[in-house]
Coordinates of C-alpha atoms and ligand atoms in Angstrom, one line a residue:
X21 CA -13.5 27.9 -37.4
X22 CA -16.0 25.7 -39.2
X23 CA -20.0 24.8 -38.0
X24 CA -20.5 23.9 -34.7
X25 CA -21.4 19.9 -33.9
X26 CA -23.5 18.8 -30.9
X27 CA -22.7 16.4 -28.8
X28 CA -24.9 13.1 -29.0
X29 CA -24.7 13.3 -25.0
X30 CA -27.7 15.1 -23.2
X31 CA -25.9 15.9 -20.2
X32 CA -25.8 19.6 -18.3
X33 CA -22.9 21.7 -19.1
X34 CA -23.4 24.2 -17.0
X35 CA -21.4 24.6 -13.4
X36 CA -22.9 26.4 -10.5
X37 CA -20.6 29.5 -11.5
X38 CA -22.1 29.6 -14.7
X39 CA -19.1 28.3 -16.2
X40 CA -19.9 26.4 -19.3
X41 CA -18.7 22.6 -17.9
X42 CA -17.1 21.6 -21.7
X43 CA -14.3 21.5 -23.9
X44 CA -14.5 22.7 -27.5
X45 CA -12.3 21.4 -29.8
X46 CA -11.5 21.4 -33.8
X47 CA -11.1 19.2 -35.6
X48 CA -8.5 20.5 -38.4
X49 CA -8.9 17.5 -40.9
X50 CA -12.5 18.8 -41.4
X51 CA -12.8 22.4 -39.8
X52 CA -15.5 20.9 -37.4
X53 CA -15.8 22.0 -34.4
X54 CA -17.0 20.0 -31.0
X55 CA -18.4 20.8 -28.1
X56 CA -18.1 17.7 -25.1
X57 CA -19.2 18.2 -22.0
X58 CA -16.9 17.6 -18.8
X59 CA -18.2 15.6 -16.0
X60 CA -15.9 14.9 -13.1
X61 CA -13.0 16.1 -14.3
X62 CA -13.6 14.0 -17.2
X63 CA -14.3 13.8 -21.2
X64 CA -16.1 10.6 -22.0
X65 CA -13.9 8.8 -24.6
X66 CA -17.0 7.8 -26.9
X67 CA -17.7 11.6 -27.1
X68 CA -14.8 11.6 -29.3
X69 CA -15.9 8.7 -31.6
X70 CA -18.3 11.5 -33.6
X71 CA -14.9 13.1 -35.2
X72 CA -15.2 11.7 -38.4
X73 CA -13.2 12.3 -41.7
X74 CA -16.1 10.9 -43.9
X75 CA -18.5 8.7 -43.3
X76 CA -16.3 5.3 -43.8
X77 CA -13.9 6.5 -41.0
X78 CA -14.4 5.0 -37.5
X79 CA -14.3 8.0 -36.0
X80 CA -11.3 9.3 -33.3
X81 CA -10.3 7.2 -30.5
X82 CA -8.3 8.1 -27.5
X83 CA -5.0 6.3 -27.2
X84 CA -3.4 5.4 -23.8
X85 CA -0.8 2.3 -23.1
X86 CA -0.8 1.5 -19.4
X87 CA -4.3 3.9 -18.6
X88 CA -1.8 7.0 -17.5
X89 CA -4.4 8.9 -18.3
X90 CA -8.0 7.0 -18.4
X91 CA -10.5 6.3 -15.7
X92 CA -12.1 3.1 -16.5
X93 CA -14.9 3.6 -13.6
X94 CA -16.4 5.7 -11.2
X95 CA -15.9 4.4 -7.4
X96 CA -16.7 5.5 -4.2
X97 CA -14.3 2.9 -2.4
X98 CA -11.2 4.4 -2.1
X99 CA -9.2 7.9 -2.6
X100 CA -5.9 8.9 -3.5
X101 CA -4.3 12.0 -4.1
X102 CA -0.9 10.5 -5.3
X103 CA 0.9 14.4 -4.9
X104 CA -0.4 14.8 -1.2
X105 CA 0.4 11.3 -0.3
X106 CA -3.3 11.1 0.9
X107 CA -5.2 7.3 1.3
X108 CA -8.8 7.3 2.5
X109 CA -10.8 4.4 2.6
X110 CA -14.8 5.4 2.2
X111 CA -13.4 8.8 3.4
X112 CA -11.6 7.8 6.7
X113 CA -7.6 8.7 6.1
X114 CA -5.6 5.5 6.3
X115 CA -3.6 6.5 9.3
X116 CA -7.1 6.9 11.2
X117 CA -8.0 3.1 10.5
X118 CA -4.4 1.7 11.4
X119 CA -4.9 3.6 14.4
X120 CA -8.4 2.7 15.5
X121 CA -9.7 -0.3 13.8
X122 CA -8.5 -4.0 13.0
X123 CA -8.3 -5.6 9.8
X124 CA -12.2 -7.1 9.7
X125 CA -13.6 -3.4 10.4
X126 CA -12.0 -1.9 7.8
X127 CA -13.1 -5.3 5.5
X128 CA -16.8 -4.7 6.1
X129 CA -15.9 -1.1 5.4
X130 CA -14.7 -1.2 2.0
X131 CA -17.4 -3.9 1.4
X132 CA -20.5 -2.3 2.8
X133 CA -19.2 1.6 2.5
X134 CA -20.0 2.4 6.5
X135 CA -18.1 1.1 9.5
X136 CA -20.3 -2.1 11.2
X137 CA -21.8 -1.0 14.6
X138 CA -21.3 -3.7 17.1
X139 CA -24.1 -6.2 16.2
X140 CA -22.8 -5.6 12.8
X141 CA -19.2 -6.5 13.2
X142 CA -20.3 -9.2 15.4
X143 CA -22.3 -11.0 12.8
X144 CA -19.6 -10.1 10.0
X145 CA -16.6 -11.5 12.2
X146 CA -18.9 -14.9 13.2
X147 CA -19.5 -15.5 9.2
X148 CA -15.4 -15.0 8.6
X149 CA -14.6 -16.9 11.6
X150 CA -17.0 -20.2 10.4
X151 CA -16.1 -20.3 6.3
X152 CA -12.2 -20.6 7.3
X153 CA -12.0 -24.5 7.6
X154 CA -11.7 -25.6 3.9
X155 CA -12.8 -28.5 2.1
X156 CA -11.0 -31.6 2.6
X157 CA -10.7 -32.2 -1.2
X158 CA -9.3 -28.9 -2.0
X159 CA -6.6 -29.9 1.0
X160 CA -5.8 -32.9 -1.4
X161 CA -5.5 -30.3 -4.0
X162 CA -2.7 -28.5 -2.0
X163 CA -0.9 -31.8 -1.6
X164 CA -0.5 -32.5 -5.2
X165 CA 1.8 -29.7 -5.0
X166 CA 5.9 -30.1 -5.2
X167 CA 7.9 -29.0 -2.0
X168 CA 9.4 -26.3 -3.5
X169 CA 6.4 -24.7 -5.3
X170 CA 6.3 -21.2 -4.9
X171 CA 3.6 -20.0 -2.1
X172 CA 1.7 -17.5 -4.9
X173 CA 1.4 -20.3 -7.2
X174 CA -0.6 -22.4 -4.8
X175 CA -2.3 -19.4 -3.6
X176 CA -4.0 -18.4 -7.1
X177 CA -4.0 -22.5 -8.5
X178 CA -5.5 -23.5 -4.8
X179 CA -8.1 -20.4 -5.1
X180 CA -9.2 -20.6 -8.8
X181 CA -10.0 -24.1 -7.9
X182 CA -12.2 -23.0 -5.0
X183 CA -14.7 -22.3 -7.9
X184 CA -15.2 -25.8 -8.3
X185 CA -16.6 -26.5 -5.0
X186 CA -18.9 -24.0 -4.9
X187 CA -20.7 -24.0 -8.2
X188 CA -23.5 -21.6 -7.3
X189 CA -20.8 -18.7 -6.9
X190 CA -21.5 -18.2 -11.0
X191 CA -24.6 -16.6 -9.9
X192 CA -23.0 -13.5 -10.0
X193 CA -26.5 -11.5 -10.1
X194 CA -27.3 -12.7 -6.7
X195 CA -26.7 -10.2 -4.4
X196 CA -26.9 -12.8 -1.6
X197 CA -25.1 -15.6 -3.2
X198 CA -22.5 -12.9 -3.9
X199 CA -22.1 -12.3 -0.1
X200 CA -21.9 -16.1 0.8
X201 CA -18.9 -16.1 -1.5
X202 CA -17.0 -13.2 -0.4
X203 CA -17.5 -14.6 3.3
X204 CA -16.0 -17.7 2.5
X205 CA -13.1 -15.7 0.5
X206 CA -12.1 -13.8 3.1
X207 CA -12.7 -16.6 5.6
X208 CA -10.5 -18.8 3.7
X209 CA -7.6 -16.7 2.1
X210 CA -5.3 -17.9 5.6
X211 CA -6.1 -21.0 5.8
X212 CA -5.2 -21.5 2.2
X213 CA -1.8 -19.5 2.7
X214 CA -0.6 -20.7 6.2
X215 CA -1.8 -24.7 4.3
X216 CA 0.8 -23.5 1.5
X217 CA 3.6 -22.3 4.1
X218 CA 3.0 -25.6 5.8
X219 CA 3.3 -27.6 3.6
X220 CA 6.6 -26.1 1.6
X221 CA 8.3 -26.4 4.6
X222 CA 6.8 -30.0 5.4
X223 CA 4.6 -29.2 8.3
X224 CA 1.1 -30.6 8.9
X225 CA -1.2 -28.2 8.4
X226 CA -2.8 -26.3 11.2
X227 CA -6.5 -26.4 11.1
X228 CA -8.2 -22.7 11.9
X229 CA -9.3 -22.0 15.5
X230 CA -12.8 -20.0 16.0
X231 CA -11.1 -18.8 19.6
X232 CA -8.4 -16.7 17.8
X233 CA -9.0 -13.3 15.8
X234 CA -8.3 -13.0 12.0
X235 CA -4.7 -12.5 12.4
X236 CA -3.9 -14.1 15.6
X237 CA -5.2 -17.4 13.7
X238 CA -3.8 -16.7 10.6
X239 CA -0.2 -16.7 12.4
X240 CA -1.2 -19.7 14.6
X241 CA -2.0 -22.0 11.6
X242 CA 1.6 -20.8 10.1
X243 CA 3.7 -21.6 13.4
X244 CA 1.8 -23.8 15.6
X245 CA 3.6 -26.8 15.8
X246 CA 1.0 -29.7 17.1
X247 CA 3.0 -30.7 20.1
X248 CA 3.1 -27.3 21.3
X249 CA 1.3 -25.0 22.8
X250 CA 1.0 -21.3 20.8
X251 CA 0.5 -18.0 21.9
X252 CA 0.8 -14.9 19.2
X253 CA 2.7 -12.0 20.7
X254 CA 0.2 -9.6 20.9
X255 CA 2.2 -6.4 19.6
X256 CA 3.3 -9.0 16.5
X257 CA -0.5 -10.1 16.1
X258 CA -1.5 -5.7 16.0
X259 CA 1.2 -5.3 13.5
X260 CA -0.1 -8.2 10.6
X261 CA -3.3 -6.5 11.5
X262 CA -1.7 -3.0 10.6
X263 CA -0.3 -4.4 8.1
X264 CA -3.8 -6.0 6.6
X265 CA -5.4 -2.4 7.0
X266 CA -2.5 -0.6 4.5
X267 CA -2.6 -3.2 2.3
X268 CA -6.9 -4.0 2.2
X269 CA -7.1 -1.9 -1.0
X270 CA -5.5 0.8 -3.5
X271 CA -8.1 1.4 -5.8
X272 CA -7.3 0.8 -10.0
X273 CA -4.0 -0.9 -9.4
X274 CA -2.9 -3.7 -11.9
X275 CA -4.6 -6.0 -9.8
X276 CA -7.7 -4.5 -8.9
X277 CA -7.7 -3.5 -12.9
X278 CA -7.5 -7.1 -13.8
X279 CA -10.2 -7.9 -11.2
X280 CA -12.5 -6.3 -12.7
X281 CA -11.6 -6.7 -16.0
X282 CA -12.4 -10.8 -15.4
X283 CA -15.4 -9.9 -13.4
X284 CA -17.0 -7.6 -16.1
X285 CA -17.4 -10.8 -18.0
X286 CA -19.6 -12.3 -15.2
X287 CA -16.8 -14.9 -14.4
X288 CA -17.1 -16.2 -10.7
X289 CA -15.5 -14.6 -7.8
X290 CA -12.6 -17.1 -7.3
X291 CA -11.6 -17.1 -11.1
X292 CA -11.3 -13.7 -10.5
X293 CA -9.4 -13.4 -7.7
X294 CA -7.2 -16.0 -8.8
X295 CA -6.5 -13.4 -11.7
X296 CA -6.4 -10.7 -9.5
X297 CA -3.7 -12.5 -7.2
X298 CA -2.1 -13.2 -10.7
X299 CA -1.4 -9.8 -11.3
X300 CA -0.6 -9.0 -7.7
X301 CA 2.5 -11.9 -7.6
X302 CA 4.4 -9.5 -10.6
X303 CA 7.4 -7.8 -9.3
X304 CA 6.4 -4.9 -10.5
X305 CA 3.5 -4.9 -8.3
X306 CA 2.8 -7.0 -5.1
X307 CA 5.9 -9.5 -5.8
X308 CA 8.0 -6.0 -4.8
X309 CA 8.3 -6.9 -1.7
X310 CA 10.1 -10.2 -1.9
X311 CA 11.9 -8.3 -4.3
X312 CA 13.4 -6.1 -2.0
X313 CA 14.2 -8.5 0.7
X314 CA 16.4 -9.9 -2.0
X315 CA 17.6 -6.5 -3.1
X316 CA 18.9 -6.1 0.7
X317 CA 20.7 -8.9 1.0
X318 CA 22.6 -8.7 -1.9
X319 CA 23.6 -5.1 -0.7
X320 CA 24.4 -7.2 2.2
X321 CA 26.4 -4.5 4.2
X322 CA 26.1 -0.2 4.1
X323 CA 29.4 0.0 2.5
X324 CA 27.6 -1.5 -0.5
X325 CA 25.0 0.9 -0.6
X326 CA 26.6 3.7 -2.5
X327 CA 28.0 1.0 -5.4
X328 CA 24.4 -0.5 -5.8
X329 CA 22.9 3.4 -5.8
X330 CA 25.4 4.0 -8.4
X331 CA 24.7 0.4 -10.5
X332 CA 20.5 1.1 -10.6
X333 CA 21.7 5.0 -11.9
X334 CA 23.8 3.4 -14.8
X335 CA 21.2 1.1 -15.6
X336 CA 18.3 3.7 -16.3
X337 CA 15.2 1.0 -15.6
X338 CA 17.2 -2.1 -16.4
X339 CA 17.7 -2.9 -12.7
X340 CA 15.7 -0.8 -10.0
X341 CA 15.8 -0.2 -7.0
X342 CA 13.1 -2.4 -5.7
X343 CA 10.0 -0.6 -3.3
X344 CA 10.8 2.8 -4.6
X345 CA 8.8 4.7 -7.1
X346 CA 4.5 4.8 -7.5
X347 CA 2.3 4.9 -10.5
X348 CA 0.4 6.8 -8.2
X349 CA 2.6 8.5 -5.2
X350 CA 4.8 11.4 -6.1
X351 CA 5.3 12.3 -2.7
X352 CA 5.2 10.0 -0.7
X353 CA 3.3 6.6 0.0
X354 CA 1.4 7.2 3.6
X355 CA 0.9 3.5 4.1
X356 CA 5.3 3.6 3.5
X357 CA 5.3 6.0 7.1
X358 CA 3.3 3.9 8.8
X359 CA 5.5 0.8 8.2
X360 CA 8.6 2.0 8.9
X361 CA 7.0 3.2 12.3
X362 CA 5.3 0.2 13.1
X363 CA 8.8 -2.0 12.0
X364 CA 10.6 -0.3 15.1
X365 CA 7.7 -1.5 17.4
X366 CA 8.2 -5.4 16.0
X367 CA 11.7 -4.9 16.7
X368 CA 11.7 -4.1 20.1
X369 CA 9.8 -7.8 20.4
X370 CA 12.1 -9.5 17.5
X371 CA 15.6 -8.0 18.2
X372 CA 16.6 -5.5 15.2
X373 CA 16.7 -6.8 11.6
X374 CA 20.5 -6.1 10.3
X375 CA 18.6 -5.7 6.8
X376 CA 16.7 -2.6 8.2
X377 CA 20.1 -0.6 8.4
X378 CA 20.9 -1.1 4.6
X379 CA 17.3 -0.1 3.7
X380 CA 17.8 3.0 6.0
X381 CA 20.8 3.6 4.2
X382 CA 19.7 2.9 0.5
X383 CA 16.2 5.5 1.5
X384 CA 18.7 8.2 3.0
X385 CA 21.3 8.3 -0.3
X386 CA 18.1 8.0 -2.4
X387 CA 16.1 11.0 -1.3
X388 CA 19.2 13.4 -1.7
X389 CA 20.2 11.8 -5.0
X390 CA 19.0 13.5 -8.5
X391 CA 18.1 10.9 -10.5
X392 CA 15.6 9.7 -7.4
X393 CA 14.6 13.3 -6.6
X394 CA 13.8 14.3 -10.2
X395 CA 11.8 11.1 -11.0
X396 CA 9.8 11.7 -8.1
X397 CA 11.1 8.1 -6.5
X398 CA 10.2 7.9 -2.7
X399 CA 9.8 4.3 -0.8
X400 CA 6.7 2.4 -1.4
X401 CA 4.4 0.0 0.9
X402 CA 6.5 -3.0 0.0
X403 CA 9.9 -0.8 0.8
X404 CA 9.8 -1.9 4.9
X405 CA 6.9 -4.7 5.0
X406 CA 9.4 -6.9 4.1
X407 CA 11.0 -6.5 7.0
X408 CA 8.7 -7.1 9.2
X409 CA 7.2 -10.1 7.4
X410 CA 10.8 -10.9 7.9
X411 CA 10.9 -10.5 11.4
X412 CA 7.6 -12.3 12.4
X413 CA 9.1 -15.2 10.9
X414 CA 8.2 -15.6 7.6
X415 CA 9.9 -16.8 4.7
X416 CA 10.8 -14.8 1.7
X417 CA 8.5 -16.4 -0.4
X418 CA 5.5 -16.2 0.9
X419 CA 5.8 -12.1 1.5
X420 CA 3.1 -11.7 -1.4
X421 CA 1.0 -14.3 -0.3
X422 CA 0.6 -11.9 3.0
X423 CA -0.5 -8.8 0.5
X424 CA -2.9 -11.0 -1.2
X425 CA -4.8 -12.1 1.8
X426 CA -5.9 -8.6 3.0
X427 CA -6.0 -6.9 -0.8
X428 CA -8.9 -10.2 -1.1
X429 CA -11.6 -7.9 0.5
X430 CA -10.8 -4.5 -1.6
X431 CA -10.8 -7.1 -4.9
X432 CA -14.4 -8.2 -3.9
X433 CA -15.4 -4.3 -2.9
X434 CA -14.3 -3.8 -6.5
X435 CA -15.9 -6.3 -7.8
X436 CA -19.6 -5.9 -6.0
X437 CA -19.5 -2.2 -6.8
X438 CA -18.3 -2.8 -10.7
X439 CA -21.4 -5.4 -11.0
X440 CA -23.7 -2.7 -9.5
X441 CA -22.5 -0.3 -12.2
X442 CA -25.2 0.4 -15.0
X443 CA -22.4 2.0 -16.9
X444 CA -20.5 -1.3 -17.3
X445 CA -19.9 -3.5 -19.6
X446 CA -17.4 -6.7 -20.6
X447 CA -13.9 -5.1 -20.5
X448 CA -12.6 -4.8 -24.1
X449 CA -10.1 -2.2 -25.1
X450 CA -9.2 -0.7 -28.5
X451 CA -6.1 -1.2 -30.3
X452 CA -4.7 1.0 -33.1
X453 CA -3.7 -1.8 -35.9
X454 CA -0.3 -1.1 -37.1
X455 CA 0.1 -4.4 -38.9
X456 CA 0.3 -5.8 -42.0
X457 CA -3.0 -5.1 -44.5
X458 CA -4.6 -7.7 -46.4
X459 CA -1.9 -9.7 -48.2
X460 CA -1.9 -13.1 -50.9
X461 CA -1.6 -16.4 -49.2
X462 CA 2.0 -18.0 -50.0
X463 CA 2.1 -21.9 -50.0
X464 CA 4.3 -23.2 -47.1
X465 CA 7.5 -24.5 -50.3
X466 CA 7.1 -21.3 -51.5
X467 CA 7.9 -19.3 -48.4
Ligands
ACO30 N1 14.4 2.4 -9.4 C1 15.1 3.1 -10.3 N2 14.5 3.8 -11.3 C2 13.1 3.8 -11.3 C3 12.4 3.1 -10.4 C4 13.1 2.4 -9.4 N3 12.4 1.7 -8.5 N4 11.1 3.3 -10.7 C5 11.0 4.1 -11.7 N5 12.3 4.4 -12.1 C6 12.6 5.3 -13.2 C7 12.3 4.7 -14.6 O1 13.5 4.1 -15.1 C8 12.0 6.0 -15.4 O2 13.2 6.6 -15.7 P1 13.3 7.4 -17.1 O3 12.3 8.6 -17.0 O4 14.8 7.9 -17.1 O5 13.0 6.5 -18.2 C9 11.2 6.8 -14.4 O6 11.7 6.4 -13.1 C10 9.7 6.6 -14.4 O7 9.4 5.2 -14.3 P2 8.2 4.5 -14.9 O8 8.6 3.0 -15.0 O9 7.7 5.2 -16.1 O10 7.1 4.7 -13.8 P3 5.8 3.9 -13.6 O11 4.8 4.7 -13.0 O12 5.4 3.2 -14.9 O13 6.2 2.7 -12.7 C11 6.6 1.3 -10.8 C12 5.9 2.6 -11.3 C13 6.3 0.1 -11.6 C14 6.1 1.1 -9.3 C15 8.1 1.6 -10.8 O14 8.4 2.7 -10.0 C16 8.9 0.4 -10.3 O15 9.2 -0.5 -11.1 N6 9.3 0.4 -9.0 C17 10.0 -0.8 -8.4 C18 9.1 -1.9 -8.2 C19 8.2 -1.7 -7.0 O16 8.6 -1.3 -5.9 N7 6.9 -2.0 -7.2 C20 5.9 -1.8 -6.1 C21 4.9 -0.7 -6.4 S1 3.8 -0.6 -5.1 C22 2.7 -1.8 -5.4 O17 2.4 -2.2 -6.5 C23 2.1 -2.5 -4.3

């Protein structure tokens, strides 16, 4: 073993126990030997940077594609333990809040860290409830789109747009501006979804109505029709609500990752959640679960279960079966239990899905086959929400557009907390260069 470096960090490395809180390691291309000091489960990368071979080496990075393995923040929004299958927003499990509380509690939640009292909530829900109406202009914006554009792709063109109306929203340092903008962002995320629905299905849009809650209004300005009179089922109104709860945040997913990634370079809230919603529309991530309405009805019947089962085996990754598997879950996904309870309640209103007996199907074969059971594959949120999207009416493509919406207030929690960080900075990775090295310039007839 060769000398003994310090660590440049000045932090305690000593537990309660008396355990030392560190992890020495050697260096064997110099016989140097390192002490870094664990904090939260965690080395801090930059500790490694020290590990030199001489002085005109950069010094060791760590490497890791897709962050299996790298915490990019600290947060105290949300918590997951992927091998339990727990979800807790600010501490409270998931299951608690889908029981107890609608969508807009659990909003100021993530955003504020405690649930509102009354006068709290009141004020929070009367600030949503008056930024929901939407600027004529940016209506005009919506327009301009073809009849066949894709829901998400108004979504995030219609929101990065929003920026434009409200210029002062670049004053990111403003705690106050700040809140003006994540009022009108959760105000306005329905009205600039149902307005996309509308008008792909040429409807005139459905201005918001202060009378209704959150989600009664959000599914009155989709299927209101102006010569009729509206009411929302109420059991169908609970479930969007549910629905909005499971899906309000999930701490460092790809979307929430690329939320703060834009925001750490002080970019305005609706750039970034434009990029966030970006992200989200992939159907690897949010854009799962119009993925697997497809997937069902291309099974179209149980008797085609087995045959697809067999077809995602033989294709090891190339074709998957869509609202299984989790970066995170390797149990099971608790918001994925709650769904498929809460689908059989919208079905007593809606008359059965037929689609919900192939996905019963496609779950039961897949949690006794090996390939699913060894890869840890179990369904995921999107697995039976689009079923129930399905069965309060609405169409394929606008499933994401209905994850987006309540994911918008866990995107700004991010957000807020991430520019309240001291320890962060602008986003920007390392890459290990495996390219070419410096080569002689070769005139274009030469080549
Ligand atoms: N169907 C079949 N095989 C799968 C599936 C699936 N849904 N998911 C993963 N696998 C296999 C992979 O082929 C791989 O097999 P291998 O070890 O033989 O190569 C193994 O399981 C591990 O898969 P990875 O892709 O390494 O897992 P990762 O954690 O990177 O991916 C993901 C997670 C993207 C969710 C993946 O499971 C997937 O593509 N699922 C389908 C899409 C989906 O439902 N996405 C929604 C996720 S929830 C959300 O974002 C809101």
């Amino acid at each position: 073993m060769g000398t003994l470096e310090a660590t440049k960090t000045d932090e305690k490395t000593t537990s309660a126990t008396g355990t030392r809180d560190a992890l020495t390691v050697t260096d064997h291309r110099t016989g140097k030997t390192y002490e870094l000091p664990i904090k939260n489960g965690t080395i801090r990368a930059m500790d490694l940077r020290q590990m030199k071979t001489g002085p005109d080496d950069f010094g060791l990075m760590s490497y890791d594609p897709a962050f299996l393995n790298t915490a990019s923040c600290t947060s105290r929004i949300t918590y997951i333990d992927g091998d339990k299958g727990i979800l807790r927003y600010r501490g409270y499990p998931i299951d608690v809040l889908a029981e107890n509380c609608t969508y807009l509690e659990v909003a100021y939640l993530l955003l504020h860290g405690e649930l509102p009292n009354k006068q709290e909530f009141e004020q929070f829900t009367r600030e949503i409830t008056y930024h929901t109406m939407i600027h004529e202009s940016l209506k005009k914006v919506m327009d301009a789109f073809n009849y066949d554009a894709h829901p998400m792709g108004m979504l995030i063109s219609t929101v990065a747009a929003m920026s434009t109306f409200y210029p002062e929203a670049h004053n990111v340092h403003d705690a106050k501006v700040r809140q003006k903008q994540i009022h009108r962002l959760i105000a306005k995320m329905p009205t600039i979804s149902a307005f996309a629905y509308r008008h792909s299905v040429g409807m005139p849009y459905m201005y918001p109505n202060n009378a209704l809650t959150y989600s009664e209004n959000f599914l009155t300005m989709l299927f209101r029709t102006p010569a009729e009179k509206y009411v929302p089922n109420p059991t169908l109104v609970r479930a969007l609500d549910v629905l909005f709860i499971l899906h309000a945040d999930h701490e460092q997913n790809c979307g929430t990752h690329a939320m703060r990634g834009i925001g750490s370079a002080h970019t305005d809230p609706y750039s970034a959640v434009a990029g966030a919603a970006s992200a989200l529309y992939g159907p690897l991530h949010g854009g799962a679960n119009e993925e697997v309405l497809k997937m069902l009805q291309e099974i179209g019947s149980i008797s085609n279960v087995p045959a697809f089962i067999k077809e995602v085996k033989e294709g090891r990754g190339e074709k998957r079966l869509m609202g299984f598997g989790h970066r995170v879950y390797k149990n099971f996904d608790p918001r994925a239990k709650i769904i498929k309870r809460m689908a059989e309640e919208v079905f007593e209103v809606t008359g059965r899905n037929p689609l919900l007996d192939i996905a019963l199907e496609l779950e039961r074969i897949a949690l006794q086959d090996e390939y699913f059971v060894k890869r840890k594959l179990y369904p995921n949120v999107d697995f039976y929400s689009g079923l129930i999207y399905e069965a309060l009416g609405i169409p394929t493509k606008a499933f994401t557009v209905l994850f987006a919406i309540p994911r918008t207030s866990g995107w700004l929690a991010q957000w807020q907390e991430m520019l309240e960080d001291p320890e962060q900075k602008i986003a920007r990775p390392r890459q290990v260069y495996l390219g070419q090295g410096e080569r002689a310039f070769v005139p274009m007839e030469r080549r």
